mmCIF file of C-alpha atoms in Angstrom:
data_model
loop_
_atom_site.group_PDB
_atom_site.id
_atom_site.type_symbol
_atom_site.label_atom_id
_atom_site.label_comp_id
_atom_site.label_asym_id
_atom_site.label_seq_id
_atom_site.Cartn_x
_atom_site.Cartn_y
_atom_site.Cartn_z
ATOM 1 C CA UNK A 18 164.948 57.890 84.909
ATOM 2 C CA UNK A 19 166.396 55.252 82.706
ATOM 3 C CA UNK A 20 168.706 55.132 79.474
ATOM 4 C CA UNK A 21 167.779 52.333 77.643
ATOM 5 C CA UNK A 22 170.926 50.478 76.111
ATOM 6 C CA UNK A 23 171.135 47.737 73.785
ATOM 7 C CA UNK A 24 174.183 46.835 75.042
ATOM 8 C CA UNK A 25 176.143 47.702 78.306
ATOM 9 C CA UNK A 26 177.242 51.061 78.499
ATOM 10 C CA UNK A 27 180.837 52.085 77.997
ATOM 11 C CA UNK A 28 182.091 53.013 81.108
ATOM 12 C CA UNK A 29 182.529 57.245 80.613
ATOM 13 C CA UNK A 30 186.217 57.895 81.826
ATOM 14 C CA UNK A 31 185.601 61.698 83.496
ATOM 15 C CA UNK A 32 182.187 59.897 85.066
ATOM 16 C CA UNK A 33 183.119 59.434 88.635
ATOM 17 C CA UNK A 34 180.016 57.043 89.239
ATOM 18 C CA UNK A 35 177.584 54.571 86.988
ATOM 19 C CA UNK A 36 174.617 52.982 88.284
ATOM 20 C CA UNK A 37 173.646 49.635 86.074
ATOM 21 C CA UNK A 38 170.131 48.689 85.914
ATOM 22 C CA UNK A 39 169.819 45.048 84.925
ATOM 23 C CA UNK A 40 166.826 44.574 82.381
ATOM 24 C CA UNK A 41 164.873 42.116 82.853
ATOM 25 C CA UNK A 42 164.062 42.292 86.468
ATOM 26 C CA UNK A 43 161.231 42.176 88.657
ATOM 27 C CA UNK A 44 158.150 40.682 88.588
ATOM 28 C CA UNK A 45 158.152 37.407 86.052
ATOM 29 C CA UNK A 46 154.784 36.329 84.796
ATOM 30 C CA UNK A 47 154.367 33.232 87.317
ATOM 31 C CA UNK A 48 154.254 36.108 90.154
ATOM 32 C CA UNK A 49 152.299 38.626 88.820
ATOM 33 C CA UNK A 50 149.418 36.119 87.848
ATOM 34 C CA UNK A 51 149.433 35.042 91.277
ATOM 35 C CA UNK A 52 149.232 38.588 93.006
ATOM 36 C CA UNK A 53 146.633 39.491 90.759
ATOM 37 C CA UNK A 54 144.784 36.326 91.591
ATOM 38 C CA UNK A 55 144.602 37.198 95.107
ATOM 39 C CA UNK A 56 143.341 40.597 94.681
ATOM 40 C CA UNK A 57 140.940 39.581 92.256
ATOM 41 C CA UNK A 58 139.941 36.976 94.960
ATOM 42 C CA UNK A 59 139.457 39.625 97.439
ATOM 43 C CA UNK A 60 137.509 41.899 95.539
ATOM 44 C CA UNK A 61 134.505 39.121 93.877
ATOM 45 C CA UNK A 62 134.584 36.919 97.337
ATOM 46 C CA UNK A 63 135.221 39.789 99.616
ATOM 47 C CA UNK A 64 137.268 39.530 102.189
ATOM 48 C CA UNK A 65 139.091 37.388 104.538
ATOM 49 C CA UNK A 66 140.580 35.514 101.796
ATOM 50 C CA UNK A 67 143.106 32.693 102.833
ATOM 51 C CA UNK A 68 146.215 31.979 101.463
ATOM 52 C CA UNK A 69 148.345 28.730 102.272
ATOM 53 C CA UNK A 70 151.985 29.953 102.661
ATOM 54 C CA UNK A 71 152.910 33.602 101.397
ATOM 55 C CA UNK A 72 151.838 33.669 97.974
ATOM 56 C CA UNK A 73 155.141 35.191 96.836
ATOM 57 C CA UNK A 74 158.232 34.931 98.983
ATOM 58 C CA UNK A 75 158.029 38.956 99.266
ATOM 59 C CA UNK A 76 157.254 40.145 102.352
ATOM 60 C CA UNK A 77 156.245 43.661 101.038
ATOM 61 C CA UNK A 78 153.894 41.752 98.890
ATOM 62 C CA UNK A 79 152.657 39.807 101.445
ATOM 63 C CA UNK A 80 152.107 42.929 103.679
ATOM 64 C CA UNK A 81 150.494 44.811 101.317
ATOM 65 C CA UNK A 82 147.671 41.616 100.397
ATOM 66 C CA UNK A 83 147.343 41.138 104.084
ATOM 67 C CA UNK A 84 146.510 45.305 104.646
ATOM 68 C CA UNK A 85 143.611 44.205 101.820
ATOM 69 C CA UNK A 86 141.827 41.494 103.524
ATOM 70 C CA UNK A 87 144.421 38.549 102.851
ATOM 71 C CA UNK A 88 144.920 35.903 105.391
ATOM 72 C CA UNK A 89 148.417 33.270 105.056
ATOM 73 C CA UNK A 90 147.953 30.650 107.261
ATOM 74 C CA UNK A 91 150.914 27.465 107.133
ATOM 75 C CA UNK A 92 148.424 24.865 106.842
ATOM 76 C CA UNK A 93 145.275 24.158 105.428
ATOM 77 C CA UNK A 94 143.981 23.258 109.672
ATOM 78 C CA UNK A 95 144.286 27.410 110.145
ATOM 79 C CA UNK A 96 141.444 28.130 107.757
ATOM 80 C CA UNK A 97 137.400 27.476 108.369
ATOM 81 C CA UNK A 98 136.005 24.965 106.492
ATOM 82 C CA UNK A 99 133.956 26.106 103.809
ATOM 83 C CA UNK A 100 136.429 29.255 103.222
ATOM 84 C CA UNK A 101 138.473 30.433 100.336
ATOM 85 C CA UNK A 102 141.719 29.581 99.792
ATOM 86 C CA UNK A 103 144.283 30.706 97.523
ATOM 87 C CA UNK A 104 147.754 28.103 96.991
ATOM 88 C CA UNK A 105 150.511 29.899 96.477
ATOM 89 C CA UNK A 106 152.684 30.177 93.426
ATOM 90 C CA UNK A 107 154.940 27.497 94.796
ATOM 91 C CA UNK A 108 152.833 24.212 93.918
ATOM 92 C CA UNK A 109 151.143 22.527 96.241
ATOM 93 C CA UNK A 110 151.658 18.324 97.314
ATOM 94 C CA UNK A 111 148.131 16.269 96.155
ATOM 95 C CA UNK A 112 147.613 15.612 99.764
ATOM 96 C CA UNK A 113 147.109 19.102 99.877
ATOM 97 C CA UNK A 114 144.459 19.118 97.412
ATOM 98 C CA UNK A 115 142.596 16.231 99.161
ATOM 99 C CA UNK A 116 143.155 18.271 102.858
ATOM 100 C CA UNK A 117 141.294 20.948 101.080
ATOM 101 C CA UNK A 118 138.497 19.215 99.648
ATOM 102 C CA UNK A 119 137.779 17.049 102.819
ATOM 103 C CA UNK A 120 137.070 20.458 104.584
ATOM 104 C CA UNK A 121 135.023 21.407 101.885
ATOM 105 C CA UNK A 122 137.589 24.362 101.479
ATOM 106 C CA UNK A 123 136.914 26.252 97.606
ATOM 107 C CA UNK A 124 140.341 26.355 96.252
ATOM 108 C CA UNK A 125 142.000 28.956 93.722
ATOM 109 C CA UNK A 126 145.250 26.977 92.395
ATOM 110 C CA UNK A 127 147.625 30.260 91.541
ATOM 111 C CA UNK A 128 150.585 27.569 90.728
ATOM 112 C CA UNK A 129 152.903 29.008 88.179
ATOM 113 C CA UNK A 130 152.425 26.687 85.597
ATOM 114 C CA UNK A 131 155.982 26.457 84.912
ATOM 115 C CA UNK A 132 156.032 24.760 88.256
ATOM 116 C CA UNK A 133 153.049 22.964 87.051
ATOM 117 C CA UNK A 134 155.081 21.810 84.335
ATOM 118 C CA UNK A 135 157.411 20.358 86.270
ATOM 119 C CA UNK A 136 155.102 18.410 88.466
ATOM 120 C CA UNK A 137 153.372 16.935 85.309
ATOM 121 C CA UNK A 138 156.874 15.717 84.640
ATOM 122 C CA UNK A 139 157.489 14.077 88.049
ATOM 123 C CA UNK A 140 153.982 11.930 87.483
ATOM 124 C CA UNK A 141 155.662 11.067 83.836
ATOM 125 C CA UNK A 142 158.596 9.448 85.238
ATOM 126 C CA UNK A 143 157.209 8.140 87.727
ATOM 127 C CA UNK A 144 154.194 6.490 85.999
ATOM 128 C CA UNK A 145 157.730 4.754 83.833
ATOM 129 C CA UNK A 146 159.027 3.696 87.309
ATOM 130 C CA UNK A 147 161.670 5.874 87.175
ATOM 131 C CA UNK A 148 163.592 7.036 90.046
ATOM 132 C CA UNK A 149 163.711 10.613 89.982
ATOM 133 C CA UNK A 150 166.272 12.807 91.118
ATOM 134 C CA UNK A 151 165.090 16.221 92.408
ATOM 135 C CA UNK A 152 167.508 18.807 92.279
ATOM 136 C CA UNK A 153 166.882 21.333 95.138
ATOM 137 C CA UNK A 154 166.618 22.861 98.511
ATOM 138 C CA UNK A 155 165.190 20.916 101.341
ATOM 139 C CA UNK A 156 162.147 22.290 102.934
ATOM 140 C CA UNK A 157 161.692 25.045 99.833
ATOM 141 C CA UNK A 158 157.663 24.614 99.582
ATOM 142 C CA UNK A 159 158.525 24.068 95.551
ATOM 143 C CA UNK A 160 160.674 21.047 96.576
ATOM 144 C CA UNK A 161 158.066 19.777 98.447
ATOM 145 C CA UNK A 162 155.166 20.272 96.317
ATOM 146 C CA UNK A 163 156.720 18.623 92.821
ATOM 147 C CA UNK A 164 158.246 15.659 95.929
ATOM 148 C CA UNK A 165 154.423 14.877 97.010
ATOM 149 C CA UNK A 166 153.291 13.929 93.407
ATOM 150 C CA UNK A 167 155.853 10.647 93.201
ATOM 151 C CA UNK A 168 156.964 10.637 97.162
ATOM 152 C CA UNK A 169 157.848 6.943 96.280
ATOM 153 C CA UNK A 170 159.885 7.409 93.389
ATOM 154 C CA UNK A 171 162.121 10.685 93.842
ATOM 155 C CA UNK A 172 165.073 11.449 96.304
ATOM 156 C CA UNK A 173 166.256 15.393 96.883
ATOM 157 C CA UNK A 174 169.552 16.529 95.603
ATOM 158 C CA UNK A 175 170.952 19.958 96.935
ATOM 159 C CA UNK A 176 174.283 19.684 95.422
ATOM 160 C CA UNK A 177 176.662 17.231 93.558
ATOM 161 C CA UNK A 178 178.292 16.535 97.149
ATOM 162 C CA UNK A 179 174.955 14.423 98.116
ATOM 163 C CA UNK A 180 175.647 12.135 94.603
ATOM 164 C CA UNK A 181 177.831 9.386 95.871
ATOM 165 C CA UNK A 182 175.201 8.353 98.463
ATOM 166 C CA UNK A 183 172.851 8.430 95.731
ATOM 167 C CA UNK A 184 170.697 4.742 95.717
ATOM 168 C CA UNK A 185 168.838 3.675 92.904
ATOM 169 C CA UNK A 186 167.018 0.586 91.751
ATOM 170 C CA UNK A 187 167.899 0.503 88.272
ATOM 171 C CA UNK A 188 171.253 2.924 86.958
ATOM 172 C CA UNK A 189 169.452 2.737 83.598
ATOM 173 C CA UNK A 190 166.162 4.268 84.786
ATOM 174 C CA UNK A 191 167.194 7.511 86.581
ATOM 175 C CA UNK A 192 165.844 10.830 85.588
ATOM 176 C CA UNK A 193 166.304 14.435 86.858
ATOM 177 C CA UNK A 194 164.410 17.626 87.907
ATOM 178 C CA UNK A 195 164.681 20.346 89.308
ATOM 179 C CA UNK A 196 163.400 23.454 91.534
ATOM 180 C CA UNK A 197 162.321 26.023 88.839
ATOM 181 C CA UNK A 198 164.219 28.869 90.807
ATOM 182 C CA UNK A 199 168.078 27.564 90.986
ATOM 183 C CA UNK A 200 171.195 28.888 89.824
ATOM 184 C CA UNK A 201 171.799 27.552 86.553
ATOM 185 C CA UNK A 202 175.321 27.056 86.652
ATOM 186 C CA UNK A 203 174.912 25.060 89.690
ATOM 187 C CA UNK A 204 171.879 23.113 88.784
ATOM 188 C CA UNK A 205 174.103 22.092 85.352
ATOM 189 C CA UNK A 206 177.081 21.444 87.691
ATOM 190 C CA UNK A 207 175.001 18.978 90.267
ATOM 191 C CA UNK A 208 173.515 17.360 86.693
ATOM 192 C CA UNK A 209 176.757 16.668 85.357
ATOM 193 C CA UNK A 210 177.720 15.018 88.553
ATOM 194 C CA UNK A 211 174.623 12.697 88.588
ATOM 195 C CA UNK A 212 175.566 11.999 84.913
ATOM 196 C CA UNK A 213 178.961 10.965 85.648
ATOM 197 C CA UNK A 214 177.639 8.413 87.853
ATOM 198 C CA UNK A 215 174.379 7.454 86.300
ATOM 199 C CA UNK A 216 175.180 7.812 82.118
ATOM 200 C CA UNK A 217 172.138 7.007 80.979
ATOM 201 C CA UNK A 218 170.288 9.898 82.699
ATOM 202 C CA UNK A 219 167.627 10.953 81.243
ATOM 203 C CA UNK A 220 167.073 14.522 80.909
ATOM 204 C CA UNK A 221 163.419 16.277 81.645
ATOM 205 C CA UNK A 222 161.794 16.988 78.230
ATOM 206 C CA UNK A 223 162.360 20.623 78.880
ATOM 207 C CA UNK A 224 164.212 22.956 80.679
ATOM 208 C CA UNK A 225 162.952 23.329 84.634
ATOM 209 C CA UNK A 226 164.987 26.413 85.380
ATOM 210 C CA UNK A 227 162.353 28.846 84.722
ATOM 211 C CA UNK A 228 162.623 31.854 81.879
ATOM 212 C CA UNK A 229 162.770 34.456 84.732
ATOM 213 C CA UNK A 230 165.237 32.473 86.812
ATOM 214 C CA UNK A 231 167.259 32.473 83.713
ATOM 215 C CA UNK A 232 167.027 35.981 82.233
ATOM 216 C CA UNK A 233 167.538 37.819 86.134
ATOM 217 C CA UNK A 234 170.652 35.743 86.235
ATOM 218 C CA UNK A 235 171.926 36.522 82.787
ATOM 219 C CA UNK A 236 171.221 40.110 83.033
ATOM 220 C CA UNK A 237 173.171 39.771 86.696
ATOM 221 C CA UNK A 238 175.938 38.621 84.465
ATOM 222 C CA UNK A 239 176.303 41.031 82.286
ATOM 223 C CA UNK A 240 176.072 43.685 85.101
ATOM 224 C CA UNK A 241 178.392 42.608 87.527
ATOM 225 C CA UNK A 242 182.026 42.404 86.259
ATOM 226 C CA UNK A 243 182.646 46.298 86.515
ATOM 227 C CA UNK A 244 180.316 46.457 89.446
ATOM 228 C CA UNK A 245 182.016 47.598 92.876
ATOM 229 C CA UNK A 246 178.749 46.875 94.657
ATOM 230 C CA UNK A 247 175.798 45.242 93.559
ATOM 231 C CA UNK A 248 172.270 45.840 95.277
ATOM 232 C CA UNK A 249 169.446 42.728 94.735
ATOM 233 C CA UNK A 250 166.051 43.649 96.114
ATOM 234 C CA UNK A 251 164.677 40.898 97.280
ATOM 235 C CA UNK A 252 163.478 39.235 100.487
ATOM 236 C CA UNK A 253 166.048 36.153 101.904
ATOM 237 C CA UNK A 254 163.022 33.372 101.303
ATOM 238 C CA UNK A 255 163.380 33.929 98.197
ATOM 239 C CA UNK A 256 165.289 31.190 96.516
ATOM 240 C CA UNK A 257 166.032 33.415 92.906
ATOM 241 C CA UNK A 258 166.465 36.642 95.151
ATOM 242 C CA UNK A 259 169.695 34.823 96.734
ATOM 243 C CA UNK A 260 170.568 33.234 93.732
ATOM 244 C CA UNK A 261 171.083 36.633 92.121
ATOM 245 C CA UNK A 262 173.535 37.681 94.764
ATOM 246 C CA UNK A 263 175.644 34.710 94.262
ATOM 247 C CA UNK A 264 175.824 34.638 90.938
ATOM 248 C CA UNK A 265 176.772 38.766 90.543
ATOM 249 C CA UNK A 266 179.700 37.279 93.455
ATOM 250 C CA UNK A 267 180.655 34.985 90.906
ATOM 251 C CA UNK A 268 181.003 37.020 88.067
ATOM 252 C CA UNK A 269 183.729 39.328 89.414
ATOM 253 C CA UNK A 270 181.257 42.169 91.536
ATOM 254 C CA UNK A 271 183.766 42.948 94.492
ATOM 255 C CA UNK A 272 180.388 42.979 96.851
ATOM 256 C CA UNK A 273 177.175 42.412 97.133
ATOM 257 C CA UNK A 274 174.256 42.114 99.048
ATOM 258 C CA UNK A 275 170.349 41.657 99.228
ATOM 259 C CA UNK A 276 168.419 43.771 100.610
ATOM 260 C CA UNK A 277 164.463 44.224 101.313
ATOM 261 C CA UNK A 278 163.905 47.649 99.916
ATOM 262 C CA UNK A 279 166.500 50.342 100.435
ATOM 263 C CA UNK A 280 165.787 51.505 104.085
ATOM 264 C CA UNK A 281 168.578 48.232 104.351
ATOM 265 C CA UNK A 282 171.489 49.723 102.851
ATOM 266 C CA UNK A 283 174.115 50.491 104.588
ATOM 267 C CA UNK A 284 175.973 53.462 103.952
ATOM 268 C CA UNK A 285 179.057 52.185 104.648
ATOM 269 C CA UNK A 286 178.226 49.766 101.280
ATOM 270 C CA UNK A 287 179.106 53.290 99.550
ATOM 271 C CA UNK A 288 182.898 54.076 101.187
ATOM 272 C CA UNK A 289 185.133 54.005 97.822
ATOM 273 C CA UNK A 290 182.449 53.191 95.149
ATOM 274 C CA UNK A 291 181.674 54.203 92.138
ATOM 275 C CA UNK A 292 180.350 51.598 90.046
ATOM 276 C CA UNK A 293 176.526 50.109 91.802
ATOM 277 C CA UNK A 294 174.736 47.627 89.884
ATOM 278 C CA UNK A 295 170.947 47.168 91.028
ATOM 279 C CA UNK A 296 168.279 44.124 89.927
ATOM 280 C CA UNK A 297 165.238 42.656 91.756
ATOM 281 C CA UNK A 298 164.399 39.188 92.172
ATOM 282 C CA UNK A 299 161.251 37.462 90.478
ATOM 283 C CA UNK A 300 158.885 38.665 93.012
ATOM 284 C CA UNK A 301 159.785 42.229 93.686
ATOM 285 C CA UNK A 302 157.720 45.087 92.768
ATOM 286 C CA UNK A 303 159.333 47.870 90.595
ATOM 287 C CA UNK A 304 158.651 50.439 93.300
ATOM 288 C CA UNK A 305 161.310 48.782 95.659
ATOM 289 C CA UNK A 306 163.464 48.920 92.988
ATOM 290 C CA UNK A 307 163.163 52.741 92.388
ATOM 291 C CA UNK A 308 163.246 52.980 96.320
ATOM 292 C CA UNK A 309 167.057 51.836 95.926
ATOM 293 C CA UNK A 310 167.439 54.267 92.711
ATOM 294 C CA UNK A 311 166.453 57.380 94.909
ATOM 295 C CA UNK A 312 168.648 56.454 97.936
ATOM 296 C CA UNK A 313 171.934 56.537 95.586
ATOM 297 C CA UNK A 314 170.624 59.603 93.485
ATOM 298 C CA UNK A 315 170.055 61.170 97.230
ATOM 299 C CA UNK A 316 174.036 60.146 97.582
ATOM 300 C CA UNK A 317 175.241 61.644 94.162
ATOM 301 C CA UNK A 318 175.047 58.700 91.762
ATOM 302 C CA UNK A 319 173.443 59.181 88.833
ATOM 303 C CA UNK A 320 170.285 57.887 86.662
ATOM 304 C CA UNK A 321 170.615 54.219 86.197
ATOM 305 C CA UNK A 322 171.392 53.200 82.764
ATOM 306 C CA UNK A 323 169.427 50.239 81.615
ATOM 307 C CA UNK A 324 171.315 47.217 80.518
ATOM 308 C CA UNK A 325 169.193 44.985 78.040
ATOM 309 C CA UNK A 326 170.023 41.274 77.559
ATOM 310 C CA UNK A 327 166.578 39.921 76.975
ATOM 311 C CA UNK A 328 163.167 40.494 76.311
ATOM 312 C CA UNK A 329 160.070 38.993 78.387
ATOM 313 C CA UNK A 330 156.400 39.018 76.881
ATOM 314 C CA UNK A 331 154.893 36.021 78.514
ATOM 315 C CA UNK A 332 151.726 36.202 80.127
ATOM 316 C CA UNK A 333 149.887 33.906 82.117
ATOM 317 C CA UNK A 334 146.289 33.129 82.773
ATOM 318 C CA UNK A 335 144.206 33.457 85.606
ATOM 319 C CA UNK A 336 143.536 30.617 87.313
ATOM 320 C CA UNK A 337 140.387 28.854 85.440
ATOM 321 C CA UNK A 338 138.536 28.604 88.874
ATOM 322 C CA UNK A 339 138.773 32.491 88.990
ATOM 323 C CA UNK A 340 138.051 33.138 85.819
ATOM 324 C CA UNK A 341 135.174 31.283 86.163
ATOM 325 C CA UNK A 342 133.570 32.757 88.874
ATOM 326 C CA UNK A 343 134.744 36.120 87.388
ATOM 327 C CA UNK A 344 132.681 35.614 84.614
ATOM 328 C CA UNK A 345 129.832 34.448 86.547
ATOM 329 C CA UNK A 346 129.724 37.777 88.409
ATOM 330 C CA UNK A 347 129.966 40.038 85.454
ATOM 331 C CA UNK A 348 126.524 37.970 84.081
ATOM 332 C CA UNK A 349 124.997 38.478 86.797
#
């Protein structure tokens, strides 16, 4: 059980222990619309259904798809022409598109479209022969996706260390992007350092950090100061899971660590504290979440109290290929 708080709670001075339950957390809208595309997937085209790298980077989601009928292959050569196949929420390159239809593979694109959004940018730029500066982790399958749209006219950047062997054409047409799932302190901090060097960056037309990104790691904030230990759920692919840890280090928790689901924590993690803050990365279902909530209530801590610092409503389509053949289905 929860106590929903507009505000963080006042710390109760005779209360020996406070579990902090950062609000929002969990599933974001880009992940959710892509689980739901898969098991929609499974259930009109029956199964083996493919999926091209793990749809979510949650490997209790992933589990639980593949115990449905799910197949994630690496590559698009792992998967029988003339199959289904799902693209993960990541983004996908366009040579990935045309692998796909040279099989004759039928594709379901579940790419968040705030990733989308960011690849429409990329072709932008680079259609105004810009050189484009990617801000993010090498190898992430986001990085590469939004990359393979302009491979020609963008260059990775994973922190501002890698900006003084930055090369560009022209110093007055440079423009920046970045992996939708960063810190944002840090992505702001490697921007300013481009800046400094290039002046007359230009900025994307909107913000690439994604909502989610944003609110987990404000609510992290706002959680952590008091915190003796903070618990993330989330699995170590993914990129916002880690991010959370880092920045709950950085606002003043004296530890914390990610873990999977709660069979991970250790109980030496609970020697001395009495203060546990608990959040969930962007693709972690809630029931991991109240996993962690049992384990401490099994060790004496109390009900979480909810800490509120935004609200999320967005919802996102299913994909329109789906939807499509949804529709189809029900009319027939």
């Amino acid at each position: 059980m929860t106590t929903d708080l507009g505000l963080p709670p006042v710390l109760d001075p005779d209360a020996a222990r406070e579990v902090l339950l950062a609000a929002p957390r969990g599933y974001c809208a880009g992940v959710d619309r892509a689980v739901i595309t898969v098991e929609k997937a499974l259930d009109l085209y029956g199964a083996p259904v493919y999926v091209r790298k793990q749809i979510v980077h949650n490997k209790h989601v992933v589990a639980n798809l593949e115990s449905r009928g799910a197949i994630f292959v690496e590559e698009l050569d792992e998967v029988p022409e003339g199959q289904t196949v799902v693209f993960s929420a990541h983004g996908v390159s366009p040579a990935v598109h045309a692998e796909a239809a040279d099989r004759s593979l039928k594709t379901i694109d579940a790419t968040c479209p705030l990733v989308t959004k960011v690849h429409h940018e990329a072709k932008r730029f680079a259609s105004d022969d810009y050189d484009i500066l990617l801000i993010g982790h090498e190898g992430h399958e986001e990085v590469e996706g939004t990359a393979g749209e302009a491979p020609d006219h963008i260059q990775l950047v994973q922190s501002p260390d890698d900006v003084a062997n930055i090369v560009v054409r022209d110093p007055a047409k440079v423009a920046w992007l970045s992996q939708t799932t960063l810190s944002v302190d840090e992505t702001l901090e490697t921007v300013a350092a481009i800046r400094a060097k290039f002046p007359l960056l230009l900025d994307p037309p909107s913000d690439d950090i994604c909502y989610a990104t944003q609110n987990r790691q404000l609510a992290m904030k706002e959680i952590s100061p008091a915190a003796d230990l903070v618990i993330v759920v989330g699995s170590r692919n993914s990129s916002n899971s880690v991010r959370l840890v880092e920045v709950a280090l950085e606002a003043g928790a004296k530890a914390a660590h990610l873990v999977d689901d709660h069979t991970e924590i250790e109980e030496s993690w609970l020697d001395g504290v009495a203060n546990v803050s608990v959040s969930s990365g962007a693709s972690v279902p809630e029931d991991l979440v109240d996993g962690v909530l049992a384990f401490l209530a099994e060790r004496g801590y109390p009900d979480a109290r909810a800490v509120h610092s935004a609200e999320e409503s967005l919802i996102f389509a299913l994909p329109p290929e789906l939807r499509r053949d949804i529709r189809a289905a029900q009319q027939a």
